[in-house]
Structures are given as structure tokens and as C-alpha cells.
mmCIF file of C-alpha atoms and ligand atoms in Angstrom:
data_model
loop_
_atom_site.group_PDB
_atom_site.id
_atom_site.type_symbol
_atom_site.label_atom_id
_atom_site.label_comp_id
_atom_site.label_asym_id
_atom_site.label_seq_id
_atom_site.Cartn_x
_atom_site.Cartn_y
_atom_site.Cartn_z
ATOM 1 C CA MET O 1132 0.000 0.000 0.000
ATOM 2 C CA PHE O 1133 1.528 3.306 -1.099
ATOM 3 C CA ASN O 1134 1.462 6.493 0.851
ATOM 4 C CA ALA O 1135 2.150 9.439 -1.497
ATOM 5 C CA ARG O 1136 3.265 12.850 -0.290
ATOM 6 C CA LEU O 1137 4.994 15.882 -1.730
ATOM 7 C CA VAL O 1138 8.386 16.452 -0.128
ATOM 8 C CA ASN O 1139 8.064 20.252 -0.171
ATOM 9 C CA ASP O 1140 5.288 22.830 0.160
ATOM 10 C CA PRO O 1141 3.566 23.842 -3.106
ATOM 11 C CA PHE O 1142 6.129 26.595 -3.705
ATOM 12 C CA GLY O 1143 9.062 24.201 -3.307
ATOM 13 C CA ASP O 1144 10.793 22.087 -5.929
ATOM 14 C CA PRO O 1145 8.776 19.137 -7.215
ATOM 15 C CA ALA O 1146 9.412 15.719 -5.632
ATOM 16 C CA LEU O 1147 6.728 13.172 -4.772
ATOM 17 C CA TYR O 1148 7.699 10.511 -2.227
ATOM 18 C CA LEU O 1149 5.826 7.227 -2.619
ATOM 19 C CA ASP O 1150 6.344 5.088 0.424
ATOM 20 C CA LEU O 1151 5.522 1.412 0.107
ATOM 21 C CA ARG O 1152 4.272 0.829 3.618
ATOM 22 C CA TYR O 1153 5.483 -2.160 5.638
ATOM 23 C CA ARG O 1154 8.370 -2.656 3.227
ATOM 24 C CA ARG O 1155 11.784 -1.098 2.978
ATOM 25 C CA GLU O 1156 10.958 0.360 -0.404
ATOM 26 C CA ALA O 1157 10.038 3.772 -1.764
ATOM 27 C CA LEU O 1158 9.834 5.557 -5.107
ATOM 28 C CA LEU O 1159 10.383 9.176 -6.031
ATOM 29 C CA PHE O 1160 8.690 11.069 -8.865
ATOM 30 C CA ASP O 1161 10.948 14.019 -9.762
ATOM 31 C CA LEU O 1162 14.160 14.851 -7.983
ATOM 32 C CA GLY O 1163 13.889 18.484 -6.925
ATOM 33 C CA ASP O 1164 15.273 19.669 -3.585
ATOM 34 C CA ILE O 1165 15.005 16.709 -1.168
ATOM 35 C CA GLN O 1166 16.852 18.149 1.853
ATOM 36 C CA GLU O 1167 13.640 17.844 3.853
ATOM 37 C CA LEU O 1168 13.728 14.058 3.602
ATOM 38 C CA ALA O 1169 15.457 12.265 6.462
ATOM 39 C CA PRO O 1170 18.438 10.152 5.289
ATOM 40 C CA ARG O 1171 16.640 6.948 6.307
ATOM 41 C CA MET O 1172 13.762 7.931 4.012
ATOM 42 C CA ILE O 1173 16.204 8.645 1.190
ATOM 43 C CA LEU O 1174 17.891 5.274 1.680
ATOM 44 C CA LYS O 1175 14.533 3.528 1.233
ATOM 45 C CA ILE O 1176 14.294 4.867 -2.329
ATOM 46 C CA ASP O 1177 15.201 2.329 -5.019
ATOM 47 C CA HIS O 1178 13.674 3.913 -8.126
ATOM 48 C CA ILE O 1179 13.594 7.581 -9.147
ATOM 49 C CA PHE O 1180 11.531 8.820 -12.095
ATOM 50 C CA VAL O 1181 12.440 12.232 -13.483
ATOM 51 C CA THR O 1182 9.955 14.062 -15.746
ATOM 52 C CA HIS O 1183 12.632 16.270 -17.350
ATOM 53 C CA THR O 1184 15.936 17.745 -16.301
ATOM 54 C CA HIS O 1185 15.080 21.394 -15.772
ATOM 55 C CA MET O 1186 17.059 22.316 -12.667
ATOM 56 C CA ASP O 1187 14.145 22.425 -10.222
ATOM 57 C CA HIS O 1188 13.278 18.798 -11.055
ATOM 58 C CA PHE O 1189 16.792 17.382 -10.859
ATOM 59 C CA ILE O 1190 18.802 19.420 -8.360
ATOM 60 C CA GLY O 1191 18.270 16.786 -5.652
ATOM 61 C CA PHE O 1192 20.588 14.378 -7.454
ATOM 62 C CA ASP O 1193 23.680 15.599 -5.595
ATOM 63 C CA HIS O 1194 22.045 15.229 -2.189
ATOM 64 C CA MET O 1195 20.848 11.746 -3.108
ATOM 65 C CA LEU O 1196 24.352 10.799 -4.229
ATOM 66 C CA ARG O 1197 25.884 12.212 -1.051
ATOM 67 C CA ILE O 1198 23.638 10.089 1.165
ATOM 68 C CA CYS O 1199 24.047 6.876 -0.866
ATOM 69 C CA LEU O 1200 27.792 7.013 -1.493
ATOM 70 C CA GLY O 1201 29.821 4.358 0.290
ATOM 71 C CA ARG O 1202 26.785 2.125 0.814
ATOM 72 C CA GLU O 1203 25.913 -1.192 -0.704
ATOM 73 C CA LYS O 1204 23.034 0.134 -2.695
ATOM 74 C CA HIS O 1205 21.563 -0.042 -6.167
ATOM 75 C CA LEU O 1206 19.621 2.930 -7.378
ATOM 76 C CA ALA O 1207 17.658 3.065 -10.630
ATOM 77 C CA LEU O 1208 16.938 6.402 -12.295
ATOM 78 C CA TYR O 1209 14.625 6.941 -15.258
ATOM 79 C CA GLY O 1210 14.331 10.042 -17.393
ATOM 80 C CA PRO O 1211 13.661 11.425 -20.881
ATOM 81 C CA PRO O 1212 16.008 11.364 -23.920
ATOM 82 C CA GLY O 1213 19.452 12.708 -23.034
ATOM 83 C CA PHE O 1214 19.117 11.566 -19.420
ATOM 84 C CA ILE O 1215 22.223 9.353 -19.357
ATOM 85 C CA ASP O 1216 24.350 12.321 -20.454
ATOM 86 C CA ASN O 1217 22.648 14.492 -17.825
ATOM 87 C CA VAL O 1218 23.547 12.051 -15.040
ATOM 88 C CA GLN O 1219 27.076 11.537 -16.335
ATOM 89 C CA GLY O 1220 27.522 15.285 -16.560
ATOM 90 C CA LYS O 1221 26.644 15.651 -12.883
ATOM 91 C CA LEU O 1222 29.005 12.839 -11.900
ATOM 92 C CA ALA O 1223 31.787 14.308 -14.053
ATOM 93 C CA ALA O 1224 31.763 17.443 -11.907
ATOM 94 C CA TYR O 1225 33.478 15.629 -9.011
ATOM 95 C CA THR O 1226 36.839 13.955 -8.449
ATOM 96 C CA TRP O 1227 36.627 10.202 -7.826
ATOM 97 C CA ASN O 1228 40.211 9.079 -7.197
ATOM 98 C CA LEU O 1229 39.717 7.373 -3.812
ATOM 99 C CA VAL O 1230 36.622 5.285 -4.439
ATOM 100 C CA GLU O 1231 38.288 2.113 -5.828
ATOM 101 C CA ASN O 1232 38.995 0.943 -2.294
ATOM 102 C CA TYR O 1233 35.502 1.391 -0.911
ATOM 103 C CA SER O 1234 34.320 -1.886 0.597
ATOM 104 C CA ASN O 1235 30.767 -1.252 -0.625
ATOM 105 C CA ASP O 1236 29.795 -0.704 -4.213
ATOM 106 C CA PHE O 1237 27.142 1.853 -4.955
ATOM 107 C CA ARG O 1238 25.615 1.346 -8.400
ATOM 108 C CA LEU O 1239 23.463 3.542 -10.567
ATOM 109 C CA PHE O 1240 21.239 2.052 -13.263
ATOM 110 C CA VAL O 1241 20.357 4.985 -15.481
ATOM 111 C CA THR O 1242 17.569 4.459 -17.995
ATOM 112 C CA GLU O 1243 16.781 6.881 -20.744
ATOM 113 C CA ILE O 1244 13.272 6.577 -22.122
ATOM 114 C CA HIS O 1245 12.532 7.197 -25.787
ATOM 115 C CA PRO O 1246 9.086 6.912 -27.349
ATOM 116 C CA ASP O 1247 9.880 3.431 -28.721
ATOM 117 C CA ARG O 1248 12.775 2.110 -26.617
ATOM 118 C CA THR O 1249 14.769 2.481 -23.436
ATOM 119 C CA GLN O 1250 18.529 2.459 -22.957
ATOM 120 C CA THR O 1251 20.220 1.655 -19.673
ATOM 121 C CA ALA O 1252 23.758 2.491 -18.574
ATOM 122 C CA VAL O 1253 25.291 1.054 -15.401
ATOM 123 C CA LEU O 1254 27.626 3.363 -13.493
ATOM 124 C CA THR O 1255 29.484 2.015 -10.492
ATOM 125 C CA CYS O 1256 31.182 3.899 -7.728
ATOM 126 C CA ARG O 1257 34.238 1.643 -7.521
ATOM 127 C CA GLN O 1258 34.899 2.320 -11.185
ATOM 128 C CA ALA O 1259 34.662 6.034 -10.500
ATOM 129 C CA PHE O 1260 31.334 6.156 -12.380
ATOM 130 C CA ARG O 1261 33.290 5.988 -15.631
ATOM 131 C CA PRO O 1262 30.834 5.837 -18.488
ATOM 132 C CA GLY O 1263 31.012 2.440 -20.146
ATOM 133 C CA LYS O 1264 30.227 2.107 -23.822
ATOM 134 C CA GLU O 1265 27.706 -0.658 -23.269
ATOM 135 C CA ARG O 1266 24.094 0.320 -23.077
ATOM 136 C CA GLN O 1267 21.342 -2.175 -22.728
ATOM 137 C CA ALA O 1268 18.445 -1.469 -25.105
ATOM 138 C CA THR O 1269 14.842 -2.649 -24.577
ATOM 139 C CA PRO O 1270 11.661 -1.848 -26.526
ATOM 140 C CA PHE O 1271 9.382 0.569 -24.668
ATOM 141 C CA GLY O 1272 5.625 -0.025 -24.697
ATOM 142 C CA GLY O 1273 4.596 2.330 -21.900
ATOM 143 C CA THR O 1274 5.649 0.357 -18.812
ATOM 144 C CA ILE O 1275 8.825 1.670 -17.213
ATOM 145 C CA LEU O 1276 8.954 -0.602 -14.180
ATOM 146 C CA GLU O 1277 7.102 -3.853 -13.487
ATOM 147 C CA ARG O 1278 7.157 -5.261 -9.946
ATOM 148 C CA GLU O 1279 5.180 -7.994 -8.263
ATOM 149 C CA SER O 1280 2.663 -5.717 -6.591
ATOM 150 C CA TYR O 1281 2.797 -2.594 -8.754
ATOM 151 C CA ARG O 1282 3.946 -1.082 -12.023
ATOM 152 C CA VAL O 1283 4.958 2.393 -13.173
ATOM 153 C CA LYS O 1284 3.913 3.640 -16.598
ATOM 154 C CA GLY O 1285 5.025 6.733 -18.464
ATOM 155 C CA ILE O 1286 3.930 8.942 -21.345
ATOM 156 C CA PHE O 1287 5.502 11.870 -23.146
ATOM 157 C CA LEU O 1288 4.019 15.348 -22.887
ATOM 158 C CA ASP O 1289 5.010 18.668 -24.422
ATOM 159 C CA HIS O 1290 6.891 21.193 -22.253
ATOM 160 C CA ARG O 1291 8.828 22.544 -25.219
ATOM 161 C CA VAL O 1292 11.119 19.656 -24.346
ATOM 162 C CA PRO O 1293 9.850 16.065 -24.055
ATOM 163 C CA CYS O 1294 8.540 15.739 -20.518
ATOM 164 C CA LEU O 1295 7.390 12.483 -18.928
ATOM 165 C CA ALA O 1296 4.301 11.958 -16.792
ATOM 166 C CA PHE O 1297 4.052 8.914 -14.513
ATOM 167 C CA ARG O 1298 1.336 6.596 -13.291
ATOM 168 C CA LEU O 1299 1.789 4.210 -10.399
ATOM 169 C CA GLU O 1300 -0.647 1.298 -10.500
ATOM 170 C CA GLU O 1301 -0.971 -1.084 -7.617
ATOM 171 C CA LYS O 1302 -2.001 -4.394 -9.166
ATOM 172 C CA ARG O 1303 -4.352 -5.206 -6.331
ATOM 173 C CA ARG O 1304 -4.230 -4.707 -2.637
ATOM 174 C CA VAL O 1305 -3.696 -7.718 -0.423
ATOM 175 C CA ASN O 1306 -4.654 -6.941 3.175
ATOM 176 C CA VAL O 1307 -4.359 -9.272 6.120
ATOM 177 C CA LYS O 1308 -7.326 -9.363 8.512
ATOM 178 C CA LYS O 1309 -5.836 -8.951 11.973
ATOM 179 C CA ASN O 1310 -8.766 -10.542 13.807
ATOM 180 C CA ALA O 1311 -8.636 -13.623 11.550
ATOM 181 C CA LEU O 1312 -4.920 -13.864 12.236
ATOM 182 C CA ALA O 1313 -5.578 -13.771 15.980
ATOM 183 C CA GLU O 1314 -8.314 -16.437 15.672
ATOM 184 C CA MET O 1315 -5.823 -18.773 14.016
ATOM 185 C CA GLY O 1316 -3.289 -18.007 16.769
ATOM 186 C CA LEU O 1317 -0.722 -16.675 14.325
ATOM 187 C CA PRO O 1318 1.503 -13.717 15.184
ATOM 188 C CA GLY O 1319 2.517 -11.242 12.449
ATOM 189 C CA GLY O 1320 6.031 -11.055 11.045
ATOM 190 C CA THR O 1321 8.011 -10.949 7.851
ATOM 191 C CA TRP O 1322 6.096 -14.014 6.586
ATOM 192 C CA ILE O 1323 3.153 -11.696 5.893
ATOM 193 C CA ASN O 1324 5.089 -9.980 3.103
ATOM 194 C CA SER O 1325 6.092 -13.378 1.673
ATOM 195 C CA LEU O 1326 2.430 -14.392 1.763
ATOM 196 C CA LYS O 1327 1.438 -11.243 -0.134
ATOM 197 C CA ASP O 1328 4.140 -11.936 -2.737
ATOM 198 C CA SER O 1329 2.870 -15.524 -3.201
ATOM 199 C CA ILE O 1330 -0.645 -14.203 -3.739
ATOM 200 C CA HIS O 1331 0.539 -11.562 -6.202
ATOM 201 C CA ARG O 1332 2.336 -14.328 -8.097
ATOM 202 C CA ASN O 1333 -0.945 -16.317 -8.218
ATOM 203 C CA GLU O 1334 0.676 -19.419 -6.749
ATOM 204 C CA PRO O 1335 -1.723 -22.415 -6.575
ATOM 205 C CA ASP O 1336 -3.925 -23.088 -3.536
ATOM 206 C CA ASP O 1337 -2.224 -26.390 -2.686
ATOM 207 C CA SER O 1338 1.303 -24.972 -2.573
ATOM 208 C CA PRO O 1339 2.711 -25.252 0.964
ATOM 209 C CA PHE O 1340 3.298 -21.965 2.740
ATOM 210 C CA ARG O 1341 5.583 -21.603 5.748
ATOM 211 C CA VAL O 1342 4.464 -19.376 8.600
ATOM 212 C CA TRP O 1343 7.187 -18.786 11.169
ATOM 213 C CA TRP O 1344 8.002 -16.633 14.137
ATOM 214 C CA LYS O 1345 10.361 -16.449 17.085
ATOM 215 C CA GLY O 1346 8.934 -18.188 20.120
ATOM 216 C CA GLU O 1347 10.276 -18.502 23.638
ATOM 217 C CA GLY O 1348 14.045 -18.244 23.950
ATOM 218 C CA LYS O 1349 14.174 -16.975 20.359
ATOM 219 C CA ARG O 1350 13.374 -20.506 19.189
ATOM 220 C CA ILE O 1351 11.926 -20.518 15.667
ATOM 221 C CA VAL O 1352 8.374 -21.862 15.567
ATOM 222 C CA GLU O 1353 6.948 -22.820 12.208
ATOM 223 C CA ARG O 1354 3.686 -24.107 10.762
ATOM 224 C CA ILE O 1355 2.936 -25.110 7.203
ATOM 225 C CA PHE O 1356 -0.426 -24.272 5.590
ATOM 226 C CA PRO O 1357 -1.776 -24.786 2.092
ATOM 227 C CA LEU O 1358 -1.628 -21.319 0.544
ATOM 228 C CA GLY O 1359 -5.350 -21.507 -0.318
ATOM 229 C CA GLU O 1360 -6.294 -21.818 3.363
ATOM 230 C CA LEU O 1361 -4.476 -18.610 4.275
ATOM 231 C CA ARG O 1362 -5.836 -16.868 1.189
ATOM 232 C CA GLY O 1363 -9.380 -17.862 2.177
ATOM 233 C CA LYS O 1364 -9.197 -17.173 5.897
ATOM 234 C CA ILE O 1365 -6.949 -14.219 6.588
ATOM 235 C CA VAL O 1366 -6.608 -12.268 3.345
ATOM 236 C CA LYS O 1367 -8.816 -9.580 1.872
ATOM 237 C CA ILE O 1368 -8.162 -8.528 -1.736
ATOM 238 C CA THR O 1369 -9.273 -5.122 -2.992
ATOM 239 C CA PRO O 1370 -8.444 -3.160 -6.176
ATOM 240 C CA GLY O 1371 -5.149 -1.283 -5.983
ATOM 241 C CA GLN O 1372 -4.883 2.483 -6.211
ATOM 242 C CA LYS O 1373 -3.749 4.550 -9.172
ATOM 243 C CA ILE O 1374 -1.573 7.606 -8.560
ATOM 244 C CA VAL O 1375 -0.784 9.928 -11.479
ATOM 245 C CA TYR O 1376 1.877 12.636 -11.547
ATOM 246 C CA VAL O 1377 1.890 15.406 -14.172
ATOM 247 C CA SER O 1378 4.414 18.228 -14.011
ATOM 248 C CA ASP O 1379 5.448 20.985 -16.388
ATOM 249 C CA VAL O 1380 3.180 20.963 -19.414
ATOM 250 C CA ILE O 1381 1.511 23.520 -21.623
ATOM 251 C CA TYR O 1382 -2.288 23.507 -21.848
ATOM 252 C CA SER O 1383 -2.677 22.315 -25.441
ATOM 253 C CA PRO O 1384 -5.132 19.987 -27.195
ATOM 254 C CA GLY O 1385 -2.411 17.322 -27.593
ATOM 255 C CA ASN O 1386 -1.385 17.391 -23.920
ATOM 256 C CA THR O 1387 -5.015 17.478 -22.795
ATOM 257 C CA GLU O 1388 -5.887 14.388 -24.798
ATOM 258 C CA ARG O 1389 -2.897 12.437 -23.515
ATOM 259 C CA ILE O 1390 -3.300 13.504 -19.873
ATOM 260 C CA VAL O 1391 -7.025 12.711 -19.813
ATOM 261 C CA GLU O 1392 -6.450 9.236 -21.180
ATOM 262 C CA PHE O 1393 -3.486 8.571 -18.888
ATOM 263 C CA ALA O 1394 -5.089 9.854 -15.684
ATOM 264 C CA ARG O 1395 -8.588 8.481 -16.279
ATOM 265 C CA GLY O 1396 -10.189 7.281 -13.074
ATOM 266 C CA ALA O 1397 -7.055 7.770 -10.951
ATOM 267 C CA ASP O 1398 -7.466 7.833 -7.178
ATOM 268 C CA VAL O 1399 -5.267 10.881 -6.999
ATOM 269 C CA LEU O 1400 -3.729 13.178 -9.597
ATOM 270 C CA PHE O 1401 -0.734 15.278 -8.568
ATOM 271 C CA ILE O 1402 -0.686 18.117 -11.076
ATOM 272 C CA GLU O 1403 1.392 21.262 -11.417
ATOM 273 C CA ALA O 1404 -0.188 24.709 -11.405
ATOM 274 C CA CYS O 1405 2.495 27.360 -11.729
ATOM 275 C CA PHE O 1406 0.119 30.257 -12.387
ATOM 276 C CA LEU O 1407 -3.299 31.629 -11.599
ATOM 277 C CA ASP O 1408 -5.641 31.862 -14.550
ATOM 278 C CA GLU O 1409 -5.411 35.667 -14.651
ATOM 279 C CA ASP O 1410 -1.847 35.017 -15.904
ATOM 280 C CA ARG O 1411 -2.936 32.463 -18.483
ATOM 281 C CA GLN O 1412 -0.874 34.099 -21.245
ATOM 282 C CA ARG O 1413 2.275 34.008 -19.119
ATOM 283 C CA ALA O 1414 1.610 30.340 -18.316
ATOM 284 C CA ALA O 1415 1.398 29.503 -22.032
ATOM 285 C CA GLU O 1416 4.648 31.349 -22.747
ATOM 286 C CA LYS O 1417 6.366 29.391 -19.993
ATOM 287 C CA TYR O 1418 4.789 26.071 -21.058
ATOM 288 C CA HIS O 1419 3.067 25.665 -17.687
ATOM 289 C CA LEU O 1420 -0.500 25.195 -16.427
ATOM 290 C CA THR O 1421 -2.758 27.525 -14.508
ATOM 291 C CA ALA O 1422 -4.781 26.332 -11.517
ATOM 292 C CA TRP O 1423 -7.984 26.530 -13.584
ATOM 293 C CA GLN O 1424 -6.398 24.361 -16.305
ATOM 294 C CA ALA O 1425 -5.217 21.837 -13.706
ATOM 295 C CA GLY O 1426 -8.746 21.655 -12.259
ATOM 296 C CA ARG O 1427 -10.134 21.242 -15.756
ATOM 297 C CA LEU O 1428 -7.759 18.363 -16.551
ATOM 298 C CA ALA O 1429 -8.621 16.717 -13.228
ATOM 299 C CA ARG O 1430 -12.336 16.990 -14.030
ATOM 300 C CA LEU O 1431 -12.004 15.697 -17.609
ATOM 301 C CA SER O 1432 -9.950 12.747 -16.316
ATOM 302 C CA GLY O 1433 -12.588 11.861 -13.751
ATOM 303 C CA VAL O 1434 -10.035 11.493 -10.971
ATOM 304 C CA LYS O 1435 -11.286 11.030 -7.414
ATOM 305 C CA ARG O 1436 -9.143 13.857 -6.105
ATOM 306 C CA PHE O 1437 -6.219 16.012 -7.134
ATOM 307 C CA VAL O 1438 -3.317 17.796 -5.451
ATOM 308 C CA LEU O 1439 -1.741 20.959 -6.860
ATOM 309 C CA PHE O 1440 1.943 21.853 -6.578
ATOM 310 C CA HIS O 1441 4.731 23.912 -8.210
ATOM 311 C CA TYR O 1442 3.248 27.390 -7.547
ATOM 312 C CA SER O 1443 5.324 30.282 -8.822
ATOM 313 C CA PRO O 1444 6.940 32.100 -5.849
ATOM 314 C CA LYS O 1445 5.388 35.393 -6.953
ATOM 315 C CA TYR O 1446 2.065 34.191 -5.508
ATOM 316 C CA ARG O 1447 3.380 33.515 -2.001
ATOM 317 C CA GLY O 1448 0.612 34.178 0.501
ATOM 318 C CA MET O 1449 -2.073 33.481 -2.129
ATOM 319 C CA GLU O 1450 -2.115 29.683 -1.817
ATOM 320 C CA GLU O 1451 -5.882 29.468 -1.237
ATOM 321 C CA ARG O 1452 -6.592 31.133 -4.566
ATOM 322 C CA PHE O 1453 -4.975 28.198 -6.390
ATOM 323 C CA GLU O 1454 -7.100 25.702 -4.475
ATOM 324 C CA GLU O 1455 -10.292 27.710 -4.982
ATOM 325 C CA GLU O 1456 -9.774 28.301 -8.683
ATOM 326 C CA ALA O 1457 -8.942 24.668 -9.455
ATOM 327 C CA MET O 1458 -11.643 23.238 -7.194
ATOM 328 C CA GLN O 1459 -14.337 25.448 -8.678
ATOM 329 C CA GLU O 1460 -13.510 24.186 -12.168
ATOM 330 C CA PHE O 1461 -13.128 20.587 -10.935
ATOM 331 C CA LYS O 1462 -16.643 20.664 -9.514
ATOM 332 C CA GLY O 1463 -17.929 22.276 -12.685
ATOM 333 C CA ASP O 1464 -19.213 25.399 -10.930
ATOM 334 C CA GLU O 1465 -20.021 28.458 -12.973
ATOM 335 C CA GLY O 1466 -17.888 31.518 -12.429
ATOM 336 C CA VAL O 1467 -14.232 31.221 -13.357
ATOM 337 C CA GLY O 1468 -14.741 28.701 -16.146
ATOM 338 C CA GLY O 1469 -16.000 28.900 -19.688
ATOM 339 C CA ARG O 1470 -12.701 29.470 -21.398
ATOM 340 C CA GLY O 1471 -11.626 25.900 -22.141
HETATM 341 ZN ZN1 ZN H 697 10.284 22.573 -16.537
#
């Protein structure tokens, strides 16, 4: 189950932290300033998805690197065309002469997404992040990352540069009923996550499943159940949530069509709104949305709710106006609208 929250206030750099609860795993959409994140939160991140490499979406890379360096960690980064050069350019700014002897090897898997393919470069700390010539190429059909319990999809939007938008889809939600667990006399533990994985993998009902815990004197106690029995008695399966993230786009017919299709029916849409609608012309020149346009896109997509971010600093103190303007259009009220 993901818990999604913006790292900064709506005036801060974009970065959406997606915490996979009960697991040591988190994702990040955009890599703006992340100084507000505690190092232990940063170390949970395994996959970072960057919409585009304008500075305010990518400046957190150095801080990320600083925290991860010298640790046994693999970090995957995904971004638009040119992204491998962008990452290598950042790494090339530092001197790496003492890293060969590090006992841990920090590795970066950098994937550049093109409309029809992806390319991945592996950069390792012990080799001073020297760019290798080898790049692994894979066809791209819309899915950037596929995991047992969720996937991340991406599309290209127009921000005068290609700019990605992301959608996190939980495949389905497997919850354990605590009272049923207690009735069977089973304590919780790491086996719960293994059980969820087995269910996500659709393993057959008669496959044996090991439940174990530490009993008295730290002695391991174990019981074996057919998977189907646990699935029937203690598990509740519900549809997973859909979280969509759209940042830095112009309000154009092409973008509208793509966003509406991509975000349709999402549980929550995180969407930029740099300007108020009174500055609609300025927004178009800067290839950004207004709050009204964000509310409009949220309404057309039929999302359950939306969250605005990326306000221009010139509006500081006027936060409520963004909310009001977008919400009025989202609900379809008369007043501000009628210009779409
Ligand atoms: Zn931008």
C-alpha cells in the first residue's frame, strides 16, 4: 500500500515521495530539492523517475548521491532522452580518485526513455562512475517498471522539451485481517510480506506456505499451511490504487488528450499549477498550467481527487486562490470557467 506525499510545500521544488508501507521500499517522482527528507527515508528509495531535467526537477541528485555514497546500494533512475548524459555530466563534476577501495559498491542504473525504446547504462562507484560504452536497449511499450505488486507507466508530454508523466498502479491490494490472524493463533512477522508476494504471483492453492516466528528463547516456531487456506481465511483482496503525476506541461489539445487518457479514473492526480488563470498568457509562454487548467484536466480525467503543486513564488501568501480556482472548475461550478 503506497502512501504518497509531496516532499516540499507547493512553492518548493517538485518531488513526490511514494512510500511502500510495511516494506523497505520507496519511489520518487521528480528529484527536486530533497533536503527535507530524512536520510533513512532517502535510503529507502530504489527507483527515481524524473519528468525532465530542468534544474528544479533534478537538483536533488547531488544530495541523493551524497547520502548513498559508500553504501551497498543499487539505485535506478529513469528520465527522458538525453538523461544518461545528464547524469554523467553531474558525476563528471566531481573527483573520484579514492573510491576504488571502498568496501561497498554503490551502483546507478540509469535508464533513458525514448518513445519506442529504453537504454540503460550502469555506473558504479568503484569504477569512479566511468561511463562504459555498453548500453542495454529494450523496446518501450509504456511500462517503465514492473514489480510484483505494482507497475509504473510513463507517457511523453510537451513542455517545449519532451517531458514524462508517470502513473503508479498497484495491481491489487492484499490486506491481512488482523482478527482472523488472531483467531488462528498466528503472530505477524516478515512471513506476511512473503504471503502477499505468493498471492501476487498467483501461486496455486495447494502450494505449501511456511508461517514462522520467534517463540520462547528466540526458538523458531513454524507451521505449514496450504496457501489456499491462508488466502481464504486471513486475506482480503481489494483493487489497488492509481496515482498519477503530471508536471510541467503547456495547456494544449495534444497534452489534454494524452493527460485525460493517462489519468482516467485515478485515485489521486498530482498536477502542477504554476500560475493563476489571470496570468494564463504568461503560463502559455512558460509552457506551464494555470490552476484553472489543472482543475479542468482533473475533471475531464474523472479522478477522485487532485493535489496541486509547483506554484510560482510570486504568488506567495495566495495559496488558497490556487485551491479555490482549481476546485471550482473541478466541480464544474459556474464563475471562473467557460474558457476551455
Ligand atoms: Zn520545466
